[in-house]
Amino acid sequence: MPEKKRTASGVVGGLLGLIGLSAAAGVLITATVTPAIALTGAAATNAITMFDNLPSVLDIDKLMLPSTIVAINPADGSEVELATFYDQDRSPVTFDQVTPVMYDAILSSEDPRFYQHGGVDLIGTSRALLQNVRGGGETQGGSSISQQYVKNVLIQRCESNADADAVAELNTAAEDAAVAAAEKATAEAADGVAVDPATLYVAPTADEIRAKTDEVLANCWTEATTAAGADGIQRKLQEMRYAIALEQKYSKNDILLGYLNIANFGGRTYGVDAAAKRYFSVSAKDLSVAQAATLAGIVQNPNTYRIDRPGGSIFDGDLAYNKAPDGSIDDVDPRSIQALITLRDEGTITDEQVLAAADGYSATKGRQLYVLSRLLDDGKITQEQYVAAAIEPITPVLSPADTGCSTAGGSAYFCQYVRDIVENDPAFGATADEREKALKRGGLKIYTTLDLRIQAAAESAMVENVPSSVDFMRLGSTIVSIETTTGRILSIAQNTQFAEDASAASDPNKSALVFAGDSTYGSSGGFNPGSTFKLFTLIDWLEKGHSVNETLNGQVRVIKRMTNSCDGDWVNTTNDRVGNFGGGGGYTGTPMQFTAQSLNSGYFAMAEQLDLCDIEKVATKMGVTNASTGQPVDVNTQFSIIGSSNVSPIAMAGAYATVANNGIYCQPKAIDRVVDSDGVEITPPARTCTQVLDPKVAATAAYALEGVMQRGGTGSQANPYDGTPLLGKTGTHETYHTWMIESSTKVTTAAWVGNIEGLNDVFEPFGGLRYILARQTQEAADSAYGGDDFPEPDSNLTRVILRDLPSVIGMSVDQATATLENAGFSVNVGDPVDSGEAEGIIAAQNPGAGRVSGGTTVTISPSNGQGLAVPDVSGKQLDKALSDLRGSGFGNVQPGTCTEDESAGPQGKATSTNPAAGTVVNRNAAITVNYSRAKCT
C-alpha cells in the first residue's frame, strides 16, 4: 500500500499530540545516557514519573531450543544425532564460542556506542522518535543492542503463545457466533422457546487454527517493529524502560551474547551459531570477516537478506531479487553496491571483480558492504581485510535445515516411534500442546535405546531382501529387536522410505507409519499374528498344570464347543472344520510336537480343554493388546486361537521376551534418559518389569519353543546356528501375513512381511523372507549380546501322562478307531486275522487294554470271517477225532505223530492237535491229530 503523505500542519499536530511522550523520552534519554547531569524542573520530574510508571521488570524466558534425539554408539560411547525438532533452529553458544569479528560486526553496524550507554543510545533513539512523529509506518532504527534484545524477547514470548492465543481467539469468535445465531433462532421461533447456543457452536477446524496461528505469529513481529505514531513512541519508551532495567541486572557481554543467541537470521534459523551453520556450514567461532559481516547484515531484515533462496528473497510481482549469481548485475541498484564501484573507480579492483562480488545475493551484499565499511571506520579491520571481504562473492555453503525424522536415514522409523512417545506420553506434558512445545521448543536431549550394531544389521537385511514396493500388492515389512531383560528396543527397520509429506501418501514406496508399532506409537493398526499367537494357548495350557508331553487328538475335526467364561461359550453351530495351513489332517500327538510343527488342529485340541477367556488374559498380561484400540485382543472363537486380531510386532516381541526372561515382562521402551537444555535430568516415561509368569511355566514354554528352532522345526530356517540357544515361533495368517519371532536369553527379534492393506497372497512370492530377516538380525544380536542356556523345564510340566487304554475287541473298525482316538491314542489298522468273529469285527488289539503311555499307537486287527476254534478231541478214537474235526468245518485234517502205548489199543486214541485245542485258525489251515496206539507200525 502506498505510504500516506503528511502535510506540515499534520506533522505539527502530531508533534503537539505527542509532546508528553516525546518529552519523557528526551528527558529519560538524557538521564540514562548522561546520569551525571543534574535535571531540575517540573518537566523533568513529570517525564521521569511517567517513565517510572511503565513496567520495568522483563523476565528473560528460556530460549526456544531444538530438541534432539540421539543414540549412543556402543563402540566408543559417543553421541550420534538422529534428528532435531524445532520451531526455531537454534544452537546457543557461550561468549568465547563466537569469533570476535562477529561481535565487532554487529556492534559497528547496529550499536557502536554499546559499551558507553546505559541501555539506550541517545543519538539513534532521538532520530527514531523524530521519524515516528513525522509518520511513515515502519518504526525507524536506532534501537540499541539492549533494546533489540528486549524486542526479540518480547517477540519470542508472543510467538511461544501464538497457538494458544489463536485457539482462544477462534473459540471466542465461535462462541459469539453461536450466541448470535441462538438469539436469532429464538426470535424467529414460533413457540418462543429459547435456543441453547451450545447446540449451534461450531468448533474451529484444524485448518482455521493453523491459519489463525500464522496470523498471530505475523502480528508478533508487526506489533513489535512497525507501530507508528503514539503506539510507536509508547513501544519505544517501554523498550527503553526494559533495556535500562536489563543493563542494571546483566553485564554488557551477557546482553550482547543473549541478543546474538535469540536474534532471527531468516526463516526458522535463530541465533548466530545456527546461522553460521545454516549459511556457511561453520560454527560461530570459525566465521571469516566476510561471513560475519554477512550475518550482521542479515539480522537487520532477516527474511529479506537471507541467502538460502537461490531463486530470490525479494519479489516485485514476477520479478525476483537477491538471488544466486546469474551473470548480470543489470538488476542491481547501484546505490547498494556503491562501495564496490568506489573501489573500482579508485583502481583498487576491476570490473570483473565488481561483477563477481555483486552478482549473487546483491541486496545482502549491499548490507554486508555497509557492515564492512562500519568495521573499517571503527578500526576493527584493516583496509586490506576490507577490500578482500568486499570483493569476495557471497557464497552460501548451506547445511540442511531439515527437521524431523527424515534426517535419521534407516533409523527414521525408530526415530518416529520415539517422537510419538514424546507427543503422547504425559511424562512430557499434561496436554498435547505442552508435549508439542517440549519437543519443538524445550531443548531436550532424548537418549534412546537404539543399538546401532543391531540397527545396521536389520537395515542391511531389509534393504537387501525386501523391495519398498511391488506392483501387485501393498507390501510391508518390519524387523524389531528388544532386549529381553529390560524391554529396551534395540532396532526398528522397515522396507518403505520414510516420508511425512502429504504428497507422498500416494507413493507406495513411502510411508510415515511405523509398522512395528501401534496406533498410539507409530500410527499403525497392527497385523494378524497367525500362529505366533499360539504362545498364549501354550502358556495357559502350562498354567493349568498340563504337560507338554500330554497326548491329544490333534487331527482335523469338528470342534463342537469351547469354554469362554467371559463372553459365553463359543459353539460351532455350523460344524465348521478349521484346517492346518498347507493342508494335512493332523495327528494324535503332544504340545511339544504341535508347537514344533505349528499344528493348528493340535492347538485346537489344547484350547478345547481350556478357557478362551483365560487365554485372552494371558495375552494381556504379556503386553499384547489390540493394536488399533489398545483394548484386550478378542479370544472368543476357535479361529482366534491362531491369531485373528491385529497386534503390533513390538508387543509380540515383548511377549516372547517374557518367556526368554524367566516370566518377567518388561514393557518395551525406546528412551533411556532425557535431559533439558540446562543438563538437568528429566524423568523419562515410566516403564516397568513385572513377573507375570511362574518361572517354571516360562522355562517349560521355552523348552517347547526351542523345538521350533531345531532342525525339523518350522523356524529352523531362521536359526543362524551360531551356538546361541534360541526359542521361536513362526506365524502365517492365511497367505496374507508371515511372521518369524525368535529369541535368545538376551535379545528377541520379530520379523513381519505382509500386506499393509488388502488381502493379497504374500506367502507364495515372499514367504521365505521372514526367515532371512530374523536370522540376519538375530545373528547380529547374538554377536553383540550373546545368550545363555534356557532354564531346565519343570519335570511336572514335561511328565509323560499314562492313560487308560480301552478294549475294542468285538467293535467295528470305525467304532474302535473313534474310541481309541477320543481317548488320545493313535490307531493303526492291521491286516485281517483269522477269527470266529464276523468279518470286519475287531478280533485283536496290540497293546491290549490297560494303563499305557499317552499317545501310544494301538494296532487293531479285524476278523476275516474265516476263523474257527479247534475243538478238543483228546481221548477219542483216532477215526472219531478226525471225523469230528472235519465235521467242525476244517477241510485239511490229517493224522499226526504216533506214540506207542499198550493201553491205547489197536485203533489208537487222539492225544492232542496242532494247532492246539481252542486255537482259532483258518478253516482251510492244516490240522494234525497226534495219537497213541499199541503198535505204531
mmCIF file of C-alpha atoms in Angstrom, residues 468-471 473-475 496-497 499-513 756-757:
data_model
loop_
_atom_site.group_PDB
_atom_site.id
_atom_site.type_symbol
_atom_site.label_atom_id
_atom_site.label_comp_id
_atom_site.label_asym_id
_atom_site.label_seq_id
_atom_site.Cartn_x
_atom_site.Cartn_y
_atom_site.Cartn_z
ATOM 1 C CA SER A 468 9.983 -50.989 -0.921
ATOM 2 C CA SER A 469 7.017 -51.745 -3.157
ATOM 3 C CA VAL A 470 5.721 -54.192 -5.762
ATOM 4 C CA ASP A 471 3.118 -53.740 -8.448
ATOM 5 C CA MET A 473 0.153 -55.514 -3.623
ATOM 6 C CA ARG A 474 0.918 -53.026 -0.838
ATOM 7 C CA LEU A 475 3.909 -54.881 0.521
ATOM 8 C CA THR A 496 9.456 -48.382 2.942
ATOM 9 C CA GLN A 497 11.140 -44.982 2.710
ATOM 10 C CA ALA A 499 8.218 -39.555 4.411
ATOM 11 C CA GLU A 500 5.753 -37.338 6.271
ATOM 12 C CA ASP A 501 4.715 -35.125 3.351
ATOM 13 C CA ALA A 502 1.080 -35.452 2.399
ATOM 14 C CA SER A 503 2.219 -35.504 -1.221
ATOM 15 C CA ALA A 504 3.922 -38.843 -0.572
ATOM 16 C CA ALA A 505 0.723 -40.557 0.542
ATOM 17 C CA SER A 506 0.075 -41.961 -2.935
ATOM 18 C CA ASP A 507 3.630 -43.277 -3.350
ATOM 19 C CA PRO A 508 3.704 -46.971 -2.348
ATOM 20 C CA ASN A 509 7.435 -46.715 -1.673
ATOM 21 C CA LYS A 510 6.933 -44.190 1.122
ATOM 22 C CA SER A 511 5.190 -44.168 4.461
ATOM 23 C CA ALA A 512 5.244 -42.380 7.804
ATOM 24 C CA LEU A 513 3.605 -45.306 9.606
ATOM 25 C CA ILE A 756 -0.067 -53.096 4.518
ATOM 26 C CA GLU A 757 -3.606 -53.176 3.256
#
